[in-house]
Coordinates of C-alpha atoms in Angstrom, one line a residue:
Chain F
M1 CA 86.2 5.8 -3.3
A2 CA 85.9 5.0 0.4
S3 CA 82.7 3.3 1.6
K4 CA 79.6 5.0 3.0
T5 CA 79.0 2.0 5.3
P6 CA 82.5 1.1 6.4
L7 CA 81.5 -0.8 9.6
T8 CA 79.2 -3.3 7.9
D9 CA 80.7 -3.7 4.4
G10 CA 81.0 -7.3 3.4
I11 CA 79.1 -8.6 6.5
R12 CA 76.7 -11.4 5.6
P13 CA 74.2 -12.9 8.1
G14 CA 75.4 -16.1 9.7
E15 CA 78.9 -16.0 8.5
A16 CA 82.0 -14.2 9.9
L17 CA 84.5 -12.6 7.5
S18 CA 87.7 -14.6 7.5
L19 CA 91.2 -13.0 7.8
Q20 CA 91.7 -13.4 4.1
Q21 CA 88.3 -11.9 3.2
Y22 CA 89.0 -9.0 5.5
E23 CA 92.4 -8.4 4.1
A24 CA 91.1 -8.5 0.5
M25 CA 88.7 -5.6 1.5
G26 CA 91.7 -3.5 2.7
G27 CA 91.6 -4.9 6.2
Y28 CA 94.7 -4.3 8.4
Q29 CA 95.9 -1.5 6.1
G30 CA 94.9 1.0 8.8
L31 CA 97.1 -0.9 11.3
R32 CA 100.0 -0.9 8.8
K33 CA 99.6 2.8 8.3
A34 CA 99.4 3.5 12.1
L35 CA 102.3 1.4 13.1
L36 CA 104.7 2.1 10.3
T37 CA 104.0 5.8 9.5
L38 CA 102.4 7.5 12.5
K39 CA 103.5 8.2 16.0
P40 CA 101.1 7.1 18.8
A41 CA 100.2 10.8 19.5
E42 CA 99.4 11.3 15.8
V43 CA 97.0 8.3 16.0
T44 CA 95.2 9.9 19.0
E45 CA 95.1 13.3 17.3
T46 CA 93.6 11.7 14.1
V47 CA 90.9 10.1 16.2
K48 CA 90.3 13.3 18.1
A49 CA 89.9 15.2 14.7
S50 CA 87.4 12.6 13.5
T51 CA 85.0 13.6 16.3
L52 CA 84.3 9.9 17.0
R53 CA 82.1 9.7 20.1
G54 CA 81.7 6.6 22.2
R55 CA 78.9 4.3 20.9
G56 CA 78.3 2.4 24.2
G57 CA 75.9 4.9 25.6
A58 CA 77.7 7.8 27.3
G59 CA 79.0 9.4 24.1
F60 CA 82.4 10.6 25.3
L61 CA 84.9 11.7 22.6
A62 CA 87.1 8.7 22.1
G63 CA 90.3 10.6 21.2
Q64 CA 89.9 12.8 24.2
K65 CA 89.6 9.7 26.4
W66 CA 92.8 8.3 25.0
S67 CA 94.6 11.6 25.5
F68 CA 94.2 11.4 29.3
V69 CA 96.4 8.3 29.4
P70 CA 99.9 9.1 30.7
M71 CA 102.5 8.7 28.0
G72 CA 106.3 8.6 27.8
D73 CA 109.0 6.7 29.7
D74 CA 107.7 7.7 33.1
A75 CA 104.2 6.4 32.5
P76 CA 103.0 3.5 34.7
Q77 CA 103.4 0.1 33.0
P78 CA 101.8 -2.0 31.7
K79 CA 99.0 -0.1 30.3
Y80 CA 95.8 -1.8 29.2
V81 CA 93.0 -1.5 26.6
V82 CA 89.6 -3.1 27.3
V83 CA 87.0 -3.6 24.5
N84 CA 83.6 -3.5 26.1
A85 CA 81.6 -6.3 24.4
D86 CA 79.3 -6.8 27.3
E87 CA 76.3 -5.6 25.2
M88 CA 73.4 -5.9 27.7
E89 CA 71.4 -2.7 27.5
P90 CA 67.8 -3.9 27.0
G91 CA 66.8 -3.4 23.3
T92 CA 70.4 -3.3 22.1
F93 CA 71.8 -5.8 19.6
K94 CA 74.1 -3.8 17.5
D95 CA 77.6 -4.9 18.7
R96 CA 76.5 -8.4 17.9
V97 CA 76.6 -7.5 14.2
I98 CA 80.3 -6.7 14.3
L99 CA 81.3 -9.4 16.8
E100 CA 79.7 -12.1 14.6
G101 CA 80.2 -10.5 11.2
N102 CA 83.6 -8.9 11.1
P103 CA 85.8 -9.8 14.2
H104 CA 89.0 -8.7 12.5
E105 CA 87.7 -5.1 12.2
L106 CA 87.3 -5.1 15.9
I107 CA 90.7 -6.7 16.5
E108 CA 92.4 -4.3 14.2
G109 CA 90.8 -1.4 16.0
A110 CA 91.9 -2.8 19.4
I111 CA 95.5 -3.1 18.2
I112 CA 95.5 0.5 16.8
T113 CA 93.9 1.8 20.0
S114 CA 96.5 0.0 22.1
Y115 CA 99.3 1.4 19.9
A116 CA 97.9 5.0 20.4
V117 CA 98.1 4.7 24.2
Q118 CA 101.1 2.3 24.2
A119 CA 99.2 -0.5 25.9
S120 CA 100.8 -3.9 25.9
V121 CA 97.9 -6.0 26.9
A122 CA 94.3 -5.8 25.7
Y123 CA 91.1 -7.7 26.7
I124 CA 87.8 -8.2 24.9
F125 CA 85.2 -8.4 27.7
L126 CA 82.4 -10.4 26.2
R127 CA 79.1 -11.5 27.7
W128 CA 78.7 -15.3 28.0
E129 CA 75.4 -15.3 26.1
Y130 CA 77.2 -14.3 22.9
Q131 CA 78.3 -17.9 22.3
E132 CA 78.7 -17.5 18.6
A133 CA 81.0 -14.5 19.1
V134 CA 83.1 -16.6 21.6
A135 CA 83.9 -19.1 18.9
I136 CA 84.3 -16.4 16.2
L137 CA 86.6 -14.2 18.2
T138 CA 88.7 -17.1 19.5
K139 CA 89.3 -18.2 15.9
A140 CA 90.0 -14.6 14.7
I141 CA 92.4 -13.8 17.5
S142 CA 94.4 -16.9 16.6
E143 CA 94.3 -16.0 12.9
A144 CA 95.5 -12.5 13.7
G145 CA 98.4 -13.9 15.8
G146 CA 99.3 -16.3 13.1
A147 CA 99.5 -13.4 10.6
G148 CA 101.8 -11.4 12.8
Y149 CA 99.2 -8.7 13.8
L150 CA 99.5 -9.7 17.5
G151 CA 102.4 -10.7 19.7
E152 CA 106.0 -9.4 19.6
D153 CA 107.2 -6.7 17.3
I154 CA 104.0 -6.4 15.2
L155 CA 104.9 -5.7 11.5
S156 CA 108.5 -5.1 12.6
S157 CA 107.3 -1.9 14.1
G158 CA 108.8 -2.6 17.6
F159 CA 105.3 -2.5 19.1
S160 CA 104.0 -5.6 20.9
L161 CA 100.6 -6.5 22.1
D162 CA 98.8 -9.5 23.6
L163 CA 95.1 -9.6 23.1
H164 CA 92.9 -12.0 25.1
L165 CA 89.2 -12.9 25.2
H166 CA 87.6 -12.6 28.6
V167 CA 84.1 -14.2 28.8
S168 CA 81.9 -12.9 31.6
A169 CA 79.1 -14.7 33.5
G170 CA 76.2 -12.3 33.4
R171 CA 75.0 -9.1 35.1
Y172 CA 74.2 -5.8 33.4
I173 CA 76.5 -3.8 35.8
C174 CA 79.5 -5.4 34.3
G175 CA 79.0 -3.2 31.2
E176 CA 79.7 -0.1 33.4
E177 CA 83.4 0.6 32.8
S178 CA 84.7 0.7 36.3
A179 CA 82.6 -2.3 37.3
Q180 CA 84.0 -4.1 34.3
L181 CA 87.5 -3.4 35.6
N182 CA 86.6 -4.9 39.0
S183 CA 85.1 -7.9 37.2
L184 CA 88.2 -8.4 35.1
E185 CA 90.3 -8.3 38.2
G186 CA 88.2 -11.1 39.8
E187 CA 86.5 -8.8 42.3
R188 CA 82.8 -8.4 42.9
P189 CA 81.8 -6.0 40.1
N190 CA 80.6 -2.9 41.9
P191 CA 81.4 0.3 40.1
R192 CA 84.3 2.4 41.4
N193 CA 84.2 6.0 42.6
K194 CA 85.4 8.5 40.0
P195 CA 87.7 10.3 39.8
P196 CA 90.3 8.8 39.3
F197 CA 89.1 7.8 35.9
P198 CA 90.3 4.5 34.3
A199 CA 92.6 6.3 31.9
I200 CA 94.7 7.2 34.9
V201 CA 93.9 4.5 37.4
G202 CA 92.3 1.5 35.7
L203 CA 92.9 -2.2 35.5
W204 CA 95.2 -3.3 38.4
A205 CA 95.5 0.5 39.0
K206 CA 97.3 1.0 35.7
P207 CA 96.2 3.4 32.9
T208 CA 93.4 1.8 30.9
V209 CA 91.3 2.7 28.0
I210 CA 87.8 1.1 27.8
N211 CA 85.8 1.6 24.6
N212 CA 82.7 0.0 23.2
V213 CA 82.9 -2.5 20.2
E214 CA 81.3 -0.1 17.7
T215 CA 83.6 2.7 18.8
I216 CA 86.8 0.6 18.4
S217 CA 85.6 -0.8 15.1
C218 CA 85.5 2.7 13.6
V219 CA 89.2 3.3 14.4
P220 CA 90.8 1.3 11.5
H221 CA 88.6 3.2 9.0
I222 CA 89.5 6.6 10.5
I223 CA 93.2 5.9 10.3
Q224 CA 93.0 4.5 6.7
N225 CA 90.7 7.1 5.2
G226 CA 91.3 10.2 7.4
P227 CA 89.3 12.2 9.9
E228 CA 87.7 14.5 7.2
W229 CA 86.3 11.5 5.4
F230 CA 84.9 10.1 8.7
R231 CA 83.2 13.4 9.5
S232 CA 81.8 13.6 6.0
L233 CA 79.9 10.3 6.6
S234 CA 77.7 12.1 9.2
L235 CA 74.8 14.5 8.6
T236 CA 75.7 16.4 11.9
E237 CA 78.7 17.5 13.8
D238 CA 79.3 14.1 15.4
G239 CA 81.4 12.2 12.9
G240 CA 80.8 8.8 11.3
T241 CA 78.1 6.4 10.6
K242 CA 75.9 4.7 13.4
L243 CA 74.6 1.3 13.8
Y244 CA 70.9 2.1 14.4
G245 CA 68.4 -0.5 15.4
V246 CA 64.7 -1.0 15.9
S247 CA 62.8 -3.5 18.0
G248 CA 59.1 -3.8 19.1
R249 CA 56.0 -4.3 17.0
V250 CA 57.3 -2.9 13.7
K251 CA 57.2 -4.6 10.3
N252 CA 60.9 -5.1 9.9
P253 CA 63.0 -5.0 13.1
G254 CA 66.8 -4.9 12.5
I255 CA 70.1 -3.0 12.5
W256 CA 71.2 -0.7 9.8
E257 CA 74.4 1.3 9.3
L258 CA 73.3 4.8 8.4
P259 CA 74.8 8.3 8.5
M260 CA 75.0 9.7 12.1
G261 CA 72.1 12.1 12.4
T262 CA 69.6 10.1 10.4
T263 CA 66.1 11.0 11.7
A264 CA 64.1 8.8 14.0
R265 CA 61.3 8.9 11.4
E266 CA 63.5 7.6 8.6
I267 CA 64.8 4.8 10.7
L268 CA 61.4 3.8 12.0
E269 CA 59.3 4.3 8.8
V270 CA 61.7 3.5 6.0
H271 CA 64.2 1.0 7.4
A272 CA 61.9 -0.7 10.0
G273 CA 58.9 -0.4 7.6
G274 CA 56.7 1.4 10.1
M275 CA 54.3 -0.1 12.6
Q276 CA 52.8 -3.6 12.1
D277 CA 49.3 -3.5 10.5
G278 CA 46.6 -2.4 12.9
L279 CA 49.0 -0.8 15.4
A280 CA 49.6 2.9 16.0
F281 CA 52.9 4.5 17.2
R282 CA 52.9 5.9 20.7
G283 CA 56.6 6.6 21.5
L284 CA 60.0 5.1 21.5
L285 CA 63.2 4.9 23.6
P286 CA 65.8 6.1 21.2
G287 CA 68.9 4.3 22.6
G288 CA 68.1 1.4 24.9
A289 CA 66.2 1.0 28.2
S290 CA 68.0 3.9 30.0
T291 CA 67.0 6.7 27.7
D292 CA 64.0 9.1 27.8
F293 CA 60.9 8.4 25.7
I294 CA 60.4 10.5 22.6
V295 CA 56.9 10.8 21.0
Q296 CA 55.3 11.7 17.6
E297 CA 56.2 15.3 17.7
H298 CA 59.9 14.4 18.0
L299 CA 60.1 11.9 15.1
D300 CA 61.9 14.3 12.8
T301 CA 64.8 14.7 15.3
P302 CA 68.1 13.6 14.0
M303 CA 69.4 10.6 16.0
D304 CA 72.6 12.2 17.2
F305 CA 74.0 13.2 20.6
Q306 CA 73.0 16.9 20.6
S307 CA 69.7 16.7 18.8
L308 CA 68.3 14.1 21.1
Q309 CA 69.5 16.0 24.1
A310 CA 67.7 19.0 22.8
V311 CA 64.4 17.1 23.0
G312 CA 65.0 15.7 26.5
S313 CA 66.5 12.4 25.6
R314 CA 69.8 10.7 24.7
L315 CA 71.3 8.8 21.8
G316 CA 72.4 6.0 24.2
T317 CA 73.2 3.0 22.1
G318 CA 71.1 4.2 19.1
T319 CA 68.9 1.1 19.2
M320 CA 65.3 2.1 19.6
I321 CA 62.5 0.3 21.4
V322 CA 59.0 1.1 20.0
L323 CA 55.9 1.4 22.1
D324 CA 52.6 0.7 20.2
D325 CA 49.0 1.6 21.2
K326 CA 48.1 -2.0 22.1
T327 CA 50.9 -2.1 24.8
C328 CA 50.4 -0.4 28.2
P329 CA 53.0 2.3 28.8
V330 CA 52.7 1.8 32.6
A331 CA 53.4 -1.9 32.2
M332 CA 56.3 -1.2 29.9
V333 CA 57.9 1.1 32.4
L334 CA 57.3 -1.4 35.1
N335 CA 59.1 -4.0 33.0
L336 CA 62.0 -1.6 32.6
E337 CA 62.2 -0.7 36.3
R338 CA 62.1 -4.3 37.3
F339 CA 65.1 -4.8 35.1
F340 CA 67.0 -1.9 36.7
A341 CA 66.0 -2.9 40.3
Q342 CA 67.2 -6.5 39.7
E343 CA 70.4 -5.4 38.1
S344 CA 71.4 -2.8 40.6
C345 CA 74.6 -4.0 42.2
G346 CA 73.3 -2.9 45.6
W347 CA 76.2 -0.5 46.5
C348 CA 74.4 2.9 46.6
T349 CA 71.3 3.4 48.7
P350 CA 69.3 5.6 46.3
C351 CA 69.7 2.9 43.6
W352 CA 69.0 -0.3 45.4
G353 CA 66.4 1.2 47.8
G354 CA 64.8 3.7 45.4
L355 CA 64.4 1.3 42.5
Q356 CA 62.7 -1.3 44.7
W357 CA 60.2 1.3 45.8
I358 CA 59.7 2.5 42.2
V359 CA 58.8 -1.1 41.2
Q360 CA 56.3 -1.4 44.1
M361 CA 54.6 1.8 43.2
L362 CA 54.4 1.0 39.5
G363 CA 53.2 -2.5 40.3
A364 CA 50.4 -1.0 42.4
L365 CA 49.5 1.5 39.6
E366 CA 49.4 -1.3 37.0
N367 CA 47.1 -3.4 39.3
G368 CA 44.7 -0.5 39.7
E369 CA 45.8 0.2 43.3
G370 CA 47.8 3.4 42.7
T371 CA 47.0 6.9 43.9
H372 CA 48.0 10.4 42.8
A373 CA 50.4 10.5 45.7
D374 CA 52.2 7.6 44.0
L375 CA 52.7 9.7 40.9
E376 CA 54.2 12.5 42.9
M377 CA 56.4 10.1 44.8
L378 CA 57.6 8.6 41.4
E379 CA 58.5 12.1 40.2
R380 CA 60.5 12.7 43.4
H381 CA 62.3 9.4 42.9
A382 CA 63.2 10.5 39.4
K383 CA 65.1 13.4 41.0
W384 CA 66.5 11.5 43.9
L385 CA 68.0 8.8 41.7
G386 CA 69.2 11.3 39.1
P387 CA 72.8 12.3 38.3
G388 CA 75.1 13.0 41.2
N389 CA 73.6 10.8 43.9
T390 CA 75.2 7.4 43.0
F391 CA 78.7 6.1 42.0
C392 CA 77.5 5.1 38.5
A393 CA 74.9 5.9 35.8
L394 CA 72.6 2.9 36.5
A395 CA 70.1 4.8 38.6
P396 CA 70.2 8.0 36.6
G397 CA 69.6 5.9 33.5
A398 CA 66.8 3.9 35.1
V399 CA 64.8 7.0 35.9
E400 CA 65.0 8.4 32.3
P401 CA 62.2 6.2 30.9
L402 CA 60.2 6.7 34.1
Q403 CA 60.4 10.5 34.2
S404 CA 59.6 10.9 30.5
A405 CA 56.7 8.4 30.6
L406 CA 55.2 10.4 33.5
R407 CA 55.4 13.4 31.2
H408 CA 54.3 12.0 27.8
F409 CA 51.9 9.3 29.0
R410 CA 50.4 11.2 32.0
D411 CA 46.8 10.4 30.9
D412 CA 47.5 6.7 30.8
F413 CA 48.9 6.8 34.4
E414 CA 45.8 8.8 35.5
R415 CA 43.4 6.3 33.8
H416 CA 44.9 3.5 35.8
I417 CA 44.1 5.4 39.0
R418 CA 40.7 6.6 37.9
E419 CA 39.5 3.2 36.5
K420 CA 41.3 1.2 39.2
R421 CA 42.6 -1.2 36.6
C422 CA 44.9 -1.4 33.6
P423 CA 42.8 -0.3 30.6
W424 CA 44.9 -2.7 28.4
R425 CA 44.0 -5.8 30.3
Chain H
M1 CA 89.1 -32.3 44.4
L2 CA 89.5 -30.7 41.0
T3 CA 90.2 -33.2 38.3
D4 CA 93.4 -33.0 36.3
R5 CA 91.5 -31.9 33.3
E6 CA 89.7 -29.1 35.2
R7 CA 93.0 -28.0 36.7
N8 CA 94.7 -27.9 33.4
E9 CA 92.0 -25.9 31.7
I10 CA 92.0 -23.4 34.5
E11 CA 95.8 -23.0 34.8
E12 CA 96.1 -22.4 31.1
H13 CA 93.6 -19.6 31.4
L14 CA 95.2 -18.0 34.5
A15 CA 98.3 -17.2 32.4
L16 CA 96.3 -14.4 30.7
Y17 CA 96.2 -12.2 33.8
A18 CA 98.5 -10.3 36.1
H19 CA 96.9 -12.0 39.1
K20 CA 95.4 -15.4 39.6
R21 CA 92.0 -14.3 41.0
A22 CA 91.3 -12.6 37.7
G23 CA 90.7 -16.0 36.3
C24 CA 88.0 -16.9 38.9
I25 CA 85.0 -16.5 36.5
E26 CA 86.6 -18.8 33.9
A27 CA 87.7 -21.2 36.7
M28 CA 84.2 -21.5 38.0
M29 CA 82.8 -21.8 34.4
A30 CA 85.3 -24.6 33.8
V31 CA 84.0 -26.6 36.8
Q32 CA 80.5 -25.9 35.7
R33 CA 81.1 -27.2 32.2
H34 CA 82.2 -30.5 33.6
R35 CA 79.8 -30.8 36.6
G36 CA 76.9 -28.6 35.7
W37 CA 77.2 -26.5 38.8
V38 CA 79.7 -25.2 41.4
S39 CA 79.4 -26.8 44.8
D40 CA 80.7 -25.6 48.2
E41 CA 83.5 -28.1 47.9
A42 CA 84.4 -26.8 44.4
V43 CA 84.4 -23.2 45.8
D44 CA 86.9 -24.3 48.5
D45 CA 89.1 -26.1 46.0
L46 CA 89.1 -23.2 43.5
A47 CA 89.7 -20.6 46.1
E48 CA 92.9 -22.3 47.2
L49 CA 94.1 -22.5 43.5
L50 CA 93.2 -18.9 42.9
E51 CA 94.8 -17.7 46.2
M52 CA 91.5 -16.2 47.4
T53 CA 89.4 -17.0 50.5
A54 CA 86.3 -19.1 49.8
E55 CA 84.2 -16.2 51.0
E56 CA 85.7 -13.8 48.5
L57 CA 85.2 -16.3 45.7
D58 CA 81.6 -17.0 46.8
G59 CA 81.0 -13.3 46.8
V60 CA 81.9 -13.2 43.1
A61 CA 80.0 -16.5 42.3
T62 CA 76.7 -15.4 43.9
F63 CA 76.9 -12.0 42.1
H64 CA 76.7 -13.6 38.7
N65 CA 73.5 -15.2 37.4
L66 CA 75.3 -17.6 35.1
I67 CA 77.3 -19.3 37.8
F68 CA 75.1 -21.9 39.3
R69 CA 75.6 -22.5 43.0
Q70 CA 72.8 -25.1 43.0
P71 CA 72.4 -28.2 40.8
V72 CA 70.6 -27.6 37.6
G73 CA 68.9 -29.9 35.1
R74 CA 70.6 -31.4 32.1
H75 CA 69.6 -28.4 30.0
V76 CA 69.2 -24.8 31.2
I77 CA 66.6 -22.6 29.5
L78 CA 67.2 -18.8 29.7
I79 CA 64.1 -17.0 28.7
C80 CA 64.5 -13.3 28.0
D81 CA 62.1 -11.1 30.1
S82 CA 63.5 -7.7 29.0
V83 CA 61.5 -5.0 27.3
S84 CA 61.6 -5.9 23.6
C85 CA 60.7 -9.6 24.3
W86 CA 58.1 -8.5 26.8
I87 CA 56.4 -6.3 24.1
M88 CA 56.6 -9.2 21.7
G89 CA 54.7 -11.6 23.9
Y90 CA 57.0 -12.9 26.7
D91 CA 54.1 -13.3 29.2
N92 CA 52.2 -15.9 27.0
L93 CA 55.4 -17.8 26.2
L94 CA 56.3 -18.0 29.9
D95 CA 52.8 -19.4 30.7
H96 CA 53.3 -21.9 27.9
L97 CA 56.7 -23.0 29.2
R98 CA 55.5 -23.3 32.7
S99 CA 52.5 -25.5 31.9
R100 CA 54.5 -27.5 29.3
L101 CA 57.3 -28.2 31.8
G102 CA 55.2 -28.3 34.9
I103 CA 57.6 -25.9 36.7
D104 CA 57.9 -22.3 37.6
L105 CA 60.8 -20.0 36.9
K106 CA 64.0 -21.0 38.8
E107 CA 62.8 -24.6 39.1
T108 CA 64.0 -27.9 37.6
T109 CA 61.7 -30.6 36.1
A110 CA 61.3 -33.8 38.2
D111 CA 63.1 -35.8 35.5
G112 CA 66.1 -33.5 35.7
R113 CA 65.7 -32.6 32.1
F114 CA 65.2 -28.8 32.2
T115 CA 65.9 -25.9 34.5
L116 CA 64.0 -22.7 33.6
L117 CA 65.7 -19.4 34.4
P118 CA 64.8 -15.8 33.6
S119 CA 67.3 -13.8 31.7
V120 CA 68.0 -10.1 30.9
C121 CA 68.0 -9.0 27.3
L122 CA 69.9 -11.6 25.2
G123 CA 70.8 -9.0 22.5
A124 CA 68.7 -10.4 19.7
C125 CA 65.8 -8.0 19.9
D126 CA 65.1 -8.2 16.1
R127 CA 64.2 -11.9 16.7
A128 CA 62.1 -11.3 19.8
P129 CA 60.8 -13.1 21.7
V130 CA 63.9 -15.2 22.3
M131 CA 65.3 -17.8 24.6
M132 CA 68.6 -19.7 25.0
I133 CA 69.1 -23.4 25.8
D134 CA 72.6 -24.4 26.9
G135 CA 74.1 -21.5 24.9
A136 CA 72.1 -22.0 21.7
L137 CA 69.8 -19.0 20.8
F138 CA 66.3 -19.5 19.5
G139 CA 64.3 -16.5 18.2
D140 CA 60.9 -15.6 16.8
L141 CA 59.3 -17.9 19.3
T142 CA 55.8 -19.1 19.2
K143 CA 54.1 -21.8 21.4
E144 CA 54.4 -24.3 18.5
R145 CA 58.1 -23.4 17.9
I146 CA 58.9 -23.9 21.6
D147 CA 57.3 -27.4 21.5
E148 CA 59.5 -28.3 18.5
I149 CA 62.6 -27.0 20.2
L150 CA 62.1 -28.7 23.5
A151 CA 61.5 -32.0 21.7
G152 CA 65.1 -31.8 20.5
Y153 CA 66.5 -32.1 24.0
E154 CA 66.8 -35.4 25.9

């Protein structure tokens, strides 16, 4: 019987699965099946049928993204696949588990993805700070090449692929897919205007698929066990398992592979063991820094794309950051907005100008120098920096924790104004 | 002048891309591995090799926080100031590091031993608060633990 935790099976802390260990668990059987028995379009159709949605934050259907890539003899060549391993969303540490624990799962997924869109070159775009993963992936790519899974005429299928590791040098914006393409090309990594989307005009203006590490790592299992099996892993209509995580002042912070749609309460109270002794829960960001706060009344919400949207938030990366009652919500939002202001690439005015202003107003509020007019101005900024006013999603993401904090923790903001100080200091 | 070793490392990497300039991050990182930082002279030399102008290359260099365009100490400390580490006690640890090293963020100790830099989330939030020294990650930090770790670096 196929596993309930396909992504993390066999992974042990501090040790990467070798090629032999991965193969002994059925590794590279999905690749064999795809290359030797399925046409590229059938692979894409299978992934579409699985309802696999992107695990990097935006949640776009992976199979649909692939289906935009031009196919056939007239398609521009070469085509590319880029694995986004630039995990830098604050509070997010899930891709690290795969990168350090089972590199071949990711490599197999990258090869199958490349086959589906007939890409001949693939890159893994990895953040520099994941130094363990640099060593692990370098070794694994070499092992995969030695076993005939990369290079010319893979498994005598006629399909060829070169896979390279690209190590970056910092900056959050490089995780945005079009900025990542500019970065790979050796340009200053500002995001690109869209459309055209990367699937049509991507790396060096060629068709390019970019997917997150966790997304790509689901692919071998979907091919091997089928889309119905993948959908059956989930409690909701978005297929598969999810790497959920918890950080903050809980008893047992960590990452767990659970059915998609597991409730926030189960993740927080059962897996993370609840709050540390003496602390009470105030709220949480469900999927990294750029998602809206949810609070006590939302804890029974399934952690999936649609359910979280229904309560005014997003699944994002699925790694939650917990706010406790001994931590000031205004100071927490200030920390978040400082991050976004610093990491803005500076291209769009609402983003670079607006975020600086937000930081100044929050700083004043936290120091007891804020006014009610500041709260109104912060609310206006949440709209001005929202979707549609910038090239990329950095600014719209940045205002999500702000707008929801203003709603859920209004009294705490008011107290800072009334008492002319931070009540937590 | 680039050394033969630097040039070889860089040229080997350039073969991975359709255009030379795509190797510019790795090229600057190669120089930084050998010299600690990337000087104006190195930018000029690398730009020529990569078929870019020095200004274009510097535009990429200065965008990236992990490419050092100024000399740094023998060891570079990256302390995570993002939200999970902040909740778990970043402020106190930063105060401790500052007084222990006698420097502020973005400064180097007088003996050239350490440079202290802020970092965005290091992706190890279950071990928060965390820091990194020369690429090695240290988690679950306390003041005592920081003292022990620093003692291991000459």
